[in-house]
mmCIF file of C-alpha atoms in Angstrom:
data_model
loop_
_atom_site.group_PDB
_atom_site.id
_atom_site.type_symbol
_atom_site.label_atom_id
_atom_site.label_comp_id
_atom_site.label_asym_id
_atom_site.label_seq_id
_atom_site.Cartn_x
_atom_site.Cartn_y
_atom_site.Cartn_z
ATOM 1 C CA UNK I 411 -39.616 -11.373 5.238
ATOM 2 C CA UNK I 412 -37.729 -8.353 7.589
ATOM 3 C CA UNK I 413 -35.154 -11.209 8.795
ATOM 4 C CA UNK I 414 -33.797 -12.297 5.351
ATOM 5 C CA UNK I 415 -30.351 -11.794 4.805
ATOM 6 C CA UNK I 416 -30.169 -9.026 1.498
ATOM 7 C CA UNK I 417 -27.586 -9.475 -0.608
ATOM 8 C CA UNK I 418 -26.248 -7.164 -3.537
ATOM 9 C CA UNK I 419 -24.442 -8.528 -6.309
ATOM 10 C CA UNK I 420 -21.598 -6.846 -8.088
ATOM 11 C CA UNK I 421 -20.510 -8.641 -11.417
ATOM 12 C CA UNK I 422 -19.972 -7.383 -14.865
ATOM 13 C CA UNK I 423 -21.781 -10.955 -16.746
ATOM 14 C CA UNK I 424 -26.101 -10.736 -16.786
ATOM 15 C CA UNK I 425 -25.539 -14.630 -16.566
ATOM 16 C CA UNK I 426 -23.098 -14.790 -13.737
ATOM 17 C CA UNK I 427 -25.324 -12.254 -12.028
ATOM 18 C CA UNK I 428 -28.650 -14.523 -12.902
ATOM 19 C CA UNK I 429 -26.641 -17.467 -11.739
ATOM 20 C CA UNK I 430 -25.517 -16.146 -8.283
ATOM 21 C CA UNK I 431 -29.055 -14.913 -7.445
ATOM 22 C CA UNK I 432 -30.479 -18.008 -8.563
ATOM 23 C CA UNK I 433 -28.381 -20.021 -5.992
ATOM 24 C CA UNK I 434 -28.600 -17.502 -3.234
ATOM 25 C CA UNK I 435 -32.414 -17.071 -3.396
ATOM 26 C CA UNK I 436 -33.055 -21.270 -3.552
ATOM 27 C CA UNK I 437 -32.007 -20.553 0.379
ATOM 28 C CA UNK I 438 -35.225 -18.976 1.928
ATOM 29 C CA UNK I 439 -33.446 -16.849 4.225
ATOM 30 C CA UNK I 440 -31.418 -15.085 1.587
ATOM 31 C CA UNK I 441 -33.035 -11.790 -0.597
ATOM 32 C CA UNK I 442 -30.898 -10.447 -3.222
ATOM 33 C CA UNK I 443 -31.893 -6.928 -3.248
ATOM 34 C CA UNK I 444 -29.858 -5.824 -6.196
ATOM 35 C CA UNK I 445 -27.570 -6.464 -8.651
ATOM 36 C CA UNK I 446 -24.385 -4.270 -10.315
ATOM 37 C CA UNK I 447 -22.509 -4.579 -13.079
ATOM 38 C CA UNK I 448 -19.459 -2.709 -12.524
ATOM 39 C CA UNK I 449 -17.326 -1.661 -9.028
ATOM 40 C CA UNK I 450 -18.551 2.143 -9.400
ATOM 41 C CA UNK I 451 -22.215 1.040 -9.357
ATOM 42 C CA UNK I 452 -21.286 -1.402 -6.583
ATOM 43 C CA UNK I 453 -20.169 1.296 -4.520
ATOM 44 C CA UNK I 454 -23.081 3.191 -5.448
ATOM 45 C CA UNK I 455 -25.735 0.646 -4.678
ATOM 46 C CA UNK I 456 -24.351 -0.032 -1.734
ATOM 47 C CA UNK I 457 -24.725 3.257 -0.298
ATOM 48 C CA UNK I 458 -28.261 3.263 -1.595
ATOM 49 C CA UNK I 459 -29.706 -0.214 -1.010
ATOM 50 C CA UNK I 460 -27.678 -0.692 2.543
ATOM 51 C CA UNK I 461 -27.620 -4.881 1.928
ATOM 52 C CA UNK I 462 -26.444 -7.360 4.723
ATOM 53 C CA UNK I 463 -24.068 -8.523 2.609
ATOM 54 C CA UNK I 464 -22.326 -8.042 -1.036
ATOM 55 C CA UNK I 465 -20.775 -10.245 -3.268
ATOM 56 C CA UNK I 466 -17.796 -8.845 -5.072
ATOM 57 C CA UNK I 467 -16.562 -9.887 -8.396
ATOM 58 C CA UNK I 468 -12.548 -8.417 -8.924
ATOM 59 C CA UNK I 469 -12.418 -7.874 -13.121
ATOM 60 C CA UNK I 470 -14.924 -5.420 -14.182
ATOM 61 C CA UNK I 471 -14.989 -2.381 -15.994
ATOM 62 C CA UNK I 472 -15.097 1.186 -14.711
ATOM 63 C CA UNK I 473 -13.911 0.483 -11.940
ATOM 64 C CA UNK I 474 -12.734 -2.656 -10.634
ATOM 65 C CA UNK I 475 -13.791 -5.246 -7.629
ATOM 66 C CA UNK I 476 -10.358 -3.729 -5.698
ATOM 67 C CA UNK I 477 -11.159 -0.477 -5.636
ATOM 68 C CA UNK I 478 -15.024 -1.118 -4.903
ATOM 69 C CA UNK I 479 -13.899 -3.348 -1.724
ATOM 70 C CA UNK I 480 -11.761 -0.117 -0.454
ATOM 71 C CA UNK I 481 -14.142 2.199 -1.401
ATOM 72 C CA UNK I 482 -16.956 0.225 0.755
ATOM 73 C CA UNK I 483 -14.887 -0.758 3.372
ATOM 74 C CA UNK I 484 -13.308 2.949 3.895
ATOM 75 C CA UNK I 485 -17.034 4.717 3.345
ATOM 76 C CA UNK I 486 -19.537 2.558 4.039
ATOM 77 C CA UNK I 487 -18.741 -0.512 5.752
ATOM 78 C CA UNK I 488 -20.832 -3.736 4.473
ATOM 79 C CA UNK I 489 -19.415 -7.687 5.059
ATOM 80 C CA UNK I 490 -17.907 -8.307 1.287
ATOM 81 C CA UNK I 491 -17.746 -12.072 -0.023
ATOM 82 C CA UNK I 492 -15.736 -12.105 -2.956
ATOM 83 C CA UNK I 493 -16.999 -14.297 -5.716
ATOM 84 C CA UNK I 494 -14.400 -14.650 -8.483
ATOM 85 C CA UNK I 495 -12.044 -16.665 -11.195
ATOM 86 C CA UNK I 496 -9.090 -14.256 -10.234
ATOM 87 C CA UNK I 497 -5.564 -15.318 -9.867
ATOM 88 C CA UNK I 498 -4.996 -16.352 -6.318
ATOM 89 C CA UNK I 499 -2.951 -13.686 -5.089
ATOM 90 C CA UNK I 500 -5.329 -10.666 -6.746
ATOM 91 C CA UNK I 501 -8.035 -12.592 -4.319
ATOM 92 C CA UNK I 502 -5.299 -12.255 -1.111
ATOM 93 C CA UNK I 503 -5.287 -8.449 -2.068
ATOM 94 C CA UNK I 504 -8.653 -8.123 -1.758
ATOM 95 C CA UNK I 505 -8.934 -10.024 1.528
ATOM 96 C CA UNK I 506 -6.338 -7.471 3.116
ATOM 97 C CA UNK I 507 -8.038 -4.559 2.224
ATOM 98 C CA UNK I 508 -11.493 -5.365 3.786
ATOM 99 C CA UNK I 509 -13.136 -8.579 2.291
ATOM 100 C CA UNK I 510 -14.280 -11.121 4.741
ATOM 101 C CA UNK I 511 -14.054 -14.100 2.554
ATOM 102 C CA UNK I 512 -13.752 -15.533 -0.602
ATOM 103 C CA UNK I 513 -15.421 -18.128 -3.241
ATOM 104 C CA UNK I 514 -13.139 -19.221 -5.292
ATOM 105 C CA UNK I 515 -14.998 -19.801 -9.266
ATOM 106 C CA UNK I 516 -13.687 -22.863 -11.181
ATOM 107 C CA UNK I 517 -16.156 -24.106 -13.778
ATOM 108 C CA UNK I 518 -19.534 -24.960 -12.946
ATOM 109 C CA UNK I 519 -21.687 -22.173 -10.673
ATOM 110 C CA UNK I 520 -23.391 -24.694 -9.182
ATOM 111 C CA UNK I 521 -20.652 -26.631 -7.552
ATOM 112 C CA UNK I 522 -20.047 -23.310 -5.459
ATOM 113 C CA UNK I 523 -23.245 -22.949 -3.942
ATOM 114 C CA UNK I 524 -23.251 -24.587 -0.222
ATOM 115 C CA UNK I 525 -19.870 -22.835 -0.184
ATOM 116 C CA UNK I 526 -21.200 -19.483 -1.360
ATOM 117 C CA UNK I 527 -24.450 -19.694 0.928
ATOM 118 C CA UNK I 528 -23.023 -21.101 4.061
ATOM 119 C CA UNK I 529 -20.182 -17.759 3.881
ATOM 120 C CA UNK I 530 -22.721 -15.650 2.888
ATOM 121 C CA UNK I 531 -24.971 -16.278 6.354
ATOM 122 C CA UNK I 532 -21.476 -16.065 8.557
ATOM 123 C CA UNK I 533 -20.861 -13.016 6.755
ATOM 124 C CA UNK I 534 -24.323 -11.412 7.821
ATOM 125 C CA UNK I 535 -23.708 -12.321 10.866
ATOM 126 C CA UNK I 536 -20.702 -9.960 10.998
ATOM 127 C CA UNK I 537 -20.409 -6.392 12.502
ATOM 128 C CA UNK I 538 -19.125 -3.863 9.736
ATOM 129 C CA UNK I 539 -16.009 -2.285 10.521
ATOM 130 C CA UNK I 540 -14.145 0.060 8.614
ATOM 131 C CA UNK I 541 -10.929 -0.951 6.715
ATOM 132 C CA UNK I 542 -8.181 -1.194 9.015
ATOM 133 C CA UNK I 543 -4.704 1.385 8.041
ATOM 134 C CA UNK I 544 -1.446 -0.282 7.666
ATOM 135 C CA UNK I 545 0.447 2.152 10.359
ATOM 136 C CA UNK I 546 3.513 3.811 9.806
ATOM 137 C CA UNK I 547 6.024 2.036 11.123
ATOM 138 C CA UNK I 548 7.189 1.244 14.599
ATOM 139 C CA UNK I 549 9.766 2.570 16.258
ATOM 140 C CA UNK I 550 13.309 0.185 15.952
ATOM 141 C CA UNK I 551 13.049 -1.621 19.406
ATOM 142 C CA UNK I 552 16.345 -2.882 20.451
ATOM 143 C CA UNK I 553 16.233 -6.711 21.770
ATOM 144 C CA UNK I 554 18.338 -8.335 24.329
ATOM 145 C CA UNK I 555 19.027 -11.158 22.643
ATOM 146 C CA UNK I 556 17.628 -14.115 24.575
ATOM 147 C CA UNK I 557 19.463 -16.975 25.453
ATOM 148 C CA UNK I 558 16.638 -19.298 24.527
ATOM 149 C CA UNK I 559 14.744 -19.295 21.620
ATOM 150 C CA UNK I 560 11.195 -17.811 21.983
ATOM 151 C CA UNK I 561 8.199 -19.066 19.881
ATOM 152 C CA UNK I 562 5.325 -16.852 19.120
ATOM 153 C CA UNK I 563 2.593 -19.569 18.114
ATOM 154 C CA UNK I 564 -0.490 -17.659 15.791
ATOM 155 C CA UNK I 565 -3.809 -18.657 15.415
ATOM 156 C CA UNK I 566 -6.235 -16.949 13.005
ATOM 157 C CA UNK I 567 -9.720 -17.436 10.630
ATOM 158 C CA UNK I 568 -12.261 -15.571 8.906
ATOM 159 C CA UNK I 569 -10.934 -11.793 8.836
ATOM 160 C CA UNK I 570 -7.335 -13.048 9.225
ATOM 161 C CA UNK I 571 -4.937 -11.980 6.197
ATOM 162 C CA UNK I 572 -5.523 -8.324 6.909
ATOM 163 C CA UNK I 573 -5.184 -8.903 10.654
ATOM 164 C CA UNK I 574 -2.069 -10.552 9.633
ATOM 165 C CA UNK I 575 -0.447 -7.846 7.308
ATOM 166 C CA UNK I 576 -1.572 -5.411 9.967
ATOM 167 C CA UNK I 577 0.467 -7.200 12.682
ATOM 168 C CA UNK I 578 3.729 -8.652 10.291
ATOM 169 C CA UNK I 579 4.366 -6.054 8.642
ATOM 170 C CA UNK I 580 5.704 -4.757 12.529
ATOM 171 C CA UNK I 581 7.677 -7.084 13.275
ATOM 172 C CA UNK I 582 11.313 -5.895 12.545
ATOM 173 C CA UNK I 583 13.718 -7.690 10.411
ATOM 174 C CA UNK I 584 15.856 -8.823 13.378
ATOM 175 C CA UNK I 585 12.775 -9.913 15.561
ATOM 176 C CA UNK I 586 14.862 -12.477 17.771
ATOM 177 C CA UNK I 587 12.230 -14.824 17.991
ATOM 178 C CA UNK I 588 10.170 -17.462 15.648
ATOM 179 C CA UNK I 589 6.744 -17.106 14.092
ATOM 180 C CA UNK I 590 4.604 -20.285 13.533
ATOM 181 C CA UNK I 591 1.140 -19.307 12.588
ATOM 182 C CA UNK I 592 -2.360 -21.607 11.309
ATOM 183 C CA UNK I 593 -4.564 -19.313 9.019
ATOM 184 C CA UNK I 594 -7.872 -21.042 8.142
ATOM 185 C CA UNK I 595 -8.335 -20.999 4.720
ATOM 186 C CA UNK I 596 -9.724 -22.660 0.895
ATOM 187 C CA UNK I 597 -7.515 -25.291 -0.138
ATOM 188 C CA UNK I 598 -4.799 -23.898 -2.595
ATOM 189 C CA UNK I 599 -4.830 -20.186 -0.979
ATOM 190 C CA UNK I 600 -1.767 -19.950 1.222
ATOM 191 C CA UNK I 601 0.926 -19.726 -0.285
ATOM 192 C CA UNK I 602 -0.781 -16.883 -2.284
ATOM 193 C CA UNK I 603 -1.330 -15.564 0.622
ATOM 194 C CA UNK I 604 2.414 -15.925 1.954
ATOM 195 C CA UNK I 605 3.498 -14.618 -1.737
ATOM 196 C CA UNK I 606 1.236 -11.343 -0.425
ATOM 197 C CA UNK I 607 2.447 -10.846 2.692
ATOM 198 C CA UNK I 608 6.244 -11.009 1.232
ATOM 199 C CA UNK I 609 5.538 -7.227 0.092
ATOM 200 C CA UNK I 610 5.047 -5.959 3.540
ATOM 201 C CA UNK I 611 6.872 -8.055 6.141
ATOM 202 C CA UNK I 612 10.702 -7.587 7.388
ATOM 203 C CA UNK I 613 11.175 -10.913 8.585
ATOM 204 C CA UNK I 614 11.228 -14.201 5.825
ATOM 205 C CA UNK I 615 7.875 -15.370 5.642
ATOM 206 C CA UNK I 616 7.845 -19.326 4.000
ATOM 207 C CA UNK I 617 5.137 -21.843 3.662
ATOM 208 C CA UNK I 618 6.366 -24.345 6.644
ATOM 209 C CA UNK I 619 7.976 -27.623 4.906
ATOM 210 C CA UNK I 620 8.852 -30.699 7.009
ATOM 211 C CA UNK I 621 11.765 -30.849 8.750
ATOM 212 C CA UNK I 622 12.610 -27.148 8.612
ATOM 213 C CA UNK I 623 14.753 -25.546 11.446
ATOM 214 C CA UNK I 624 12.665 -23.450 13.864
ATOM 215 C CA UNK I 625 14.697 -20.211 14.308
ATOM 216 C CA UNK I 626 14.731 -16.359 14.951
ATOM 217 C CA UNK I 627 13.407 -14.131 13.034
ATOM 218 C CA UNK I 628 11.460 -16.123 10.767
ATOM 219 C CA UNK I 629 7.648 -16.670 10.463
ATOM 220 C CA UNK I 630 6.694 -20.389 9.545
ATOM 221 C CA UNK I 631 3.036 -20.902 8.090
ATOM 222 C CA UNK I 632 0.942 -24.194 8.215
ATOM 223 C CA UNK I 633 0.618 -25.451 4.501
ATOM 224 C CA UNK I 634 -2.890 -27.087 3.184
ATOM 225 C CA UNK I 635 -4.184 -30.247 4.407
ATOM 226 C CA UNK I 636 -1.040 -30.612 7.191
ATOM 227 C CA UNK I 637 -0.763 -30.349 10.822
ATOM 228 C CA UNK I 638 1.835 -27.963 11.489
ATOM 229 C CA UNK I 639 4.186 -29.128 14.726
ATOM 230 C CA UNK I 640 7.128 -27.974 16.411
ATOM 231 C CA UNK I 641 9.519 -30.679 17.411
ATOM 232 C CA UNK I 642 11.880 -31.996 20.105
ATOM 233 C CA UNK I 643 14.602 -31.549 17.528
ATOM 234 C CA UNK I 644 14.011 -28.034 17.252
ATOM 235 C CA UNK I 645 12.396 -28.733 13.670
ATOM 236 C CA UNK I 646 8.943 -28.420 12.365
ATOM 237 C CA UNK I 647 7.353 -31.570 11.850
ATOM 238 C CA UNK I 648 4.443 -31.759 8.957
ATOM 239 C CA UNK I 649 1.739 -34.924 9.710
ATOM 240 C CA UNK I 650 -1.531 -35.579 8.281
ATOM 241 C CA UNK I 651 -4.780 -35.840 10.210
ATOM 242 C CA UNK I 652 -5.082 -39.033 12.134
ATOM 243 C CA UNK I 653 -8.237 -37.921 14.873
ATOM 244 C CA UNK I 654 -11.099 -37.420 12.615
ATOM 245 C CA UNK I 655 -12.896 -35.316 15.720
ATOM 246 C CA UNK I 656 -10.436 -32.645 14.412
ATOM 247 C CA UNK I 657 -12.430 -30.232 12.201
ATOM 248 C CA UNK I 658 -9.484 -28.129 11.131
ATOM 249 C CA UNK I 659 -6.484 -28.970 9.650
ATOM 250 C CA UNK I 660 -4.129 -27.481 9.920
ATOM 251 C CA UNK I 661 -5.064 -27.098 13.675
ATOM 252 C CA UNK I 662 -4.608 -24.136 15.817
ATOM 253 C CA UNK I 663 -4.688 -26.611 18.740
ATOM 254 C CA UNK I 664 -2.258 -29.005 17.119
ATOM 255 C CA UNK I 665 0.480 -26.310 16.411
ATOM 256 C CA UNK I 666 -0.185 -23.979 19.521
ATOM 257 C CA UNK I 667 -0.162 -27.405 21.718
ATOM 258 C CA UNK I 668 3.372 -28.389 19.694
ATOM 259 C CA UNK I 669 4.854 -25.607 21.434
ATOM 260 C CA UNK I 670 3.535 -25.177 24.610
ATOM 261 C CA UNK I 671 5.080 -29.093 25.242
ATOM 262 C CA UNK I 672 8.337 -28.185 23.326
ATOM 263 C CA UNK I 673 9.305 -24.469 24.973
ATOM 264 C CA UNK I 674 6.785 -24.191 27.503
ATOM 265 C CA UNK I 675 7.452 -21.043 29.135
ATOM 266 C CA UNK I 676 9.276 -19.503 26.127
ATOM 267 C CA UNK I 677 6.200 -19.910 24.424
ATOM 268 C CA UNK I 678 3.509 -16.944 23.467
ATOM 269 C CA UNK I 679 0.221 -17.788 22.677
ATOM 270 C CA UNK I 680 -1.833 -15.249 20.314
ATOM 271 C CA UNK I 681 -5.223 -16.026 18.980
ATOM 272 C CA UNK I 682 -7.074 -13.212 16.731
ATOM 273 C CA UNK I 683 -9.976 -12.857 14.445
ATOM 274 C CA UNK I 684 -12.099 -16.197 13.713
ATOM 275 C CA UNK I 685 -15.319 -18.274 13.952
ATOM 276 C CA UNK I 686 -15.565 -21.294 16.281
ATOM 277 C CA UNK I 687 -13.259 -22.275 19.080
ATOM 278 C CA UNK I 688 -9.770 -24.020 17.311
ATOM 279 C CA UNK I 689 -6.932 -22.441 19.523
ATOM 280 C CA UNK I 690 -8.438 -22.399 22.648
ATOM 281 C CA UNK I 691 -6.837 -25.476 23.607
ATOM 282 C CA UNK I 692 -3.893 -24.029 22.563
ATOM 283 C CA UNK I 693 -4.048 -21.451 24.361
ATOM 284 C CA UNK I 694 -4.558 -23.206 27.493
ATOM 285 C CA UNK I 695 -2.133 -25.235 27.047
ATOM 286 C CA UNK I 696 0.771 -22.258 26.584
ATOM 287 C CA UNK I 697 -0.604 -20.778 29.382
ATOM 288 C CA UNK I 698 -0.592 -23.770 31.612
ATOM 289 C CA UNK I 699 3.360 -24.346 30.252
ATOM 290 C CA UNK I 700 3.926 -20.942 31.898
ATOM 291 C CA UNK I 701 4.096 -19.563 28.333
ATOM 292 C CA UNK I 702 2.413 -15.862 28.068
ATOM 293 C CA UNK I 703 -1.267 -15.363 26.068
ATOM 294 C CA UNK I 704 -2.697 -12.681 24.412
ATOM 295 C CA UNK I 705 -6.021 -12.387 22.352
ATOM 296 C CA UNK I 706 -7.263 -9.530 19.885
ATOM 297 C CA UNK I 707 -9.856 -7.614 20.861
ATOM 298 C CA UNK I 708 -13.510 -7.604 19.889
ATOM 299 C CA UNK I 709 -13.764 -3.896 18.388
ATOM 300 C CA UNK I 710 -10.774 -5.043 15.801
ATOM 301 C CA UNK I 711 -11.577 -8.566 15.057
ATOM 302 C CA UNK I 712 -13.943 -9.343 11.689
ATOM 303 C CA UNK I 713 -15.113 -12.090 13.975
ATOM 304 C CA UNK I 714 -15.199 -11.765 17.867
ATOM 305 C CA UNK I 715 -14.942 -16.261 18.113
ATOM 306 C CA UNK I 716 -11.955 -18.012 18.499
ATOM 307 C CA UNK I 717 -10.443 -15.018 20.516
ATOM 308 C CA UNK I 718 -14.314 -14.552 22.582
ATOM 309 C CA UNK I 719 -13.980 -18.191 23.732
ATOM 310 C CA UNK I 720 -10.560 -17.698 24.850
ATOM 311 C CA UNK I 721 -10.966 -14.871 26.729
ATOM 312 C CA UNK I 722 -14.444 -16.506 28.425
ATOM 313 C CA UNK I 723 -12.029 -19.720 29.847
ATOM 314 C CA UNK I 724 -9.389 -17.571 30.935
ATOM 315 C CA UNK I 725 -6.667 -18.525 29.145
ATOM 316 C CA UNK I 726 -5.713 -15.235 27.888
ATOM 317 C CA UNK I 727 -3.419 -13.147 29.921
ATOM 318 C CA UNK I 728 -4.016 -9.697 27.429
ATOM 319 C CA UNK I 729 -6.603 -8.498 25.094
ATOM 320 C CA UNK I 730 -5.909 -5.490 23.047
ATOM 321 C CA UNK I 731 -6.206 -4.241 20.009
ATOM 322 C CA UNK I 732 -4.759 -5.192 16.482
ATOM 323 C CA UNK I 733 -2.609 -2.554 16.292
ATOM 324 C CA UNK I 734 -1.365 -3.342 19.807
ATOM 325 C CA UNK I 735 -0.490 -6.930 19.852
ATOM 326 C CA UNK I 736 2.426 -6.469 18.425
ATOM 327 C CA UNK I 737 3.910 -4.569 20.938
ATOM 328 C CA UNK I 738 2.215 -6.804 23.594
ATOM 329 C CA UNK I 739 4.342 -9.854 21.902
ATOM 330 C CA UNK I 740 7.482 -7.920 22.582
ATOM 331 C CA UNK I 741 6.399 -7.171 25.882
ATOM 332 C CA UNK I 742 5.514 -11.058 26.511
ATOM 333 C CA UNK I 743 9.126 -12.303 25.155
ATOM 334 C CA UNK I 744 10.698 -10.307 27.700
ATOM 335 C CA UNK I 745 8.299 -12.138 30.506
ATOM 336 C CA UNK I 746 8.824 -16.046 29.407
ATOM 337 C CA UNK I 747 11.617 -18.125 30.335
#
């Protein structure tokens, strides 16, 4: 069939390999059209067998799934689903140098496969782009120090911990404002994700906690299986999901929706790379508070959602580029209040 999604698999064990292609080709729409057994031949086959879609083991020999991702993403752009048993912050790496997503492997193969099929078909659905360059950095902006605090509320999905080492690791140590920020992802991930993003941001980075102060310079992100909330105490409040017609949680809307009712027009919105439509609410919301709102573009988003709906309900004030938005924030902060 021409429409079938074709997958390579890179993975240095015949029975993993047998064992992913298995699962993939019980889906009729899925064609694995190759298999690897190390990152070199990865990169190789890729070039050679141009798949929809490759899944990406880390540990092999030769050379290893990190290297392969970079290789592909820098070369030959092709959506990468990483399939591994890695240590959680070795999977963050390779998420911020080009992979899309990420199957976590814990035991039994077959206990990953809705999860590895269902990522697999958002992944074809995906327009290639190459791996994005950490700039250099910015020049030192010099803040008037505002005499309320602003809030800089962060949404973000599929694609999102590069997008987000791309944009934190600009923000300057003395940014005068707070950070709270909802990325979508596996249970158990974040806070190797937070541990990653330590390397390259100025500002402390934490995994929110109840009851923590909201203040400058700091970037607060939503924790697993909690809504994430600023309050009227000027703390972050942590609750569980109550309204089951919320698919996310955390929520985009939740948080972003938090602070548009708490600092209103001291509040910037930003959504970025993502599938579906959580944050759009948000958005609205921060807007209607007189808050300013500003969406990623669709040439430097993995996936033009979240940020597309926005932008089609006009609710976004700005739409530029990754490496822009940061500089767009700054630009906002001296707008609110």
């Amino acid at each position: 069939m021409a429409d079938r999604i074709r997958v390579l698999i890179v993975d240095d064990s015949a029975l993993v390999r047998d064992a992913l292609k298995s699962i993939l080709e019980s889906d009729g729409s899925i064609e694995v059209v190759g298999t690897a057994k190390n990152g070199l031949e990865g990169v190789e086959k890729a070039l050679e067998l141009k798949p929809s879609v490759i899944t990406m083991d880390l540990k092999m020999p030769m050379m290893d799934g990190l290297e392969a991702v970079a290789r592909i993403m820098e070369e030959n752009p092709i959506p990468i689903v990483v399939v591994s048993s890695m240590d959680m912050k070795i999977i963050i790496q390779a998420l911020t140098i080009g992979a899309m997503d990420f199957v976590p492997v814990a035991g039994d193969m077959n206990a990953i496969a809705a999860d590895l099929i269902s990522k697999v078909k958002i992944a074809s659905k995906v327009k290639p782009i190459r791996r994005f360059k950490i700039h250099p950095p910015l020049p030192v902006r010099s803040f008037k120090r505002p005499e309320r605090l602003k809030v800089i509320a962060i949404g973000v999905s599929t694609g999102g911990p590069q997008a987000l080492q791309a944009l934190l690791s600009h923000v300057p140590a003395d940014f005068p404002g707070a950070i709270l920020a909802v990325q979508h992802m596996s249970k158990g991930f974040i806070e190797g994700l937070v541990e990653w993003l330590k390397y390259t941001t100025k500002c402390e980075i934490k995994v929110a906690s109840d009851g923590d102060r909201i203040k400058g310079s700091t970037i607060y992100m939503a924790p697993d299986d909690y809504h994430m909330e600023a309050g009227e105490d000027g703390k972050i409040s942590l609750t569980q999901n109550a309204d089951s017609a919320i698919t996310h949680v955390p929520s985009i809307d939740v948080m972003m929706s938090s602070v548009a009712g708490i600092y209103g027009p001291d509040a910037v919105g930003v959504i970025m790379t993502g599938m579906g439509r959580d944050g759009v609410e948000g958005m609205k919301a921060i807007k209607k508070a007189g808050g300013q709102t500003i969406a990623q573009d669709e040439k430097t988003s993995i996936i033009f959602g979240m940020n597309r709906v926005a932008i089609e309900c006009k609710c976004v004030d700005r739409i530029v580029p990754l490496e822009k938005i940061v500089d767009e924030i700054f630009d906002a902060m001296a707008k609110t209040g």
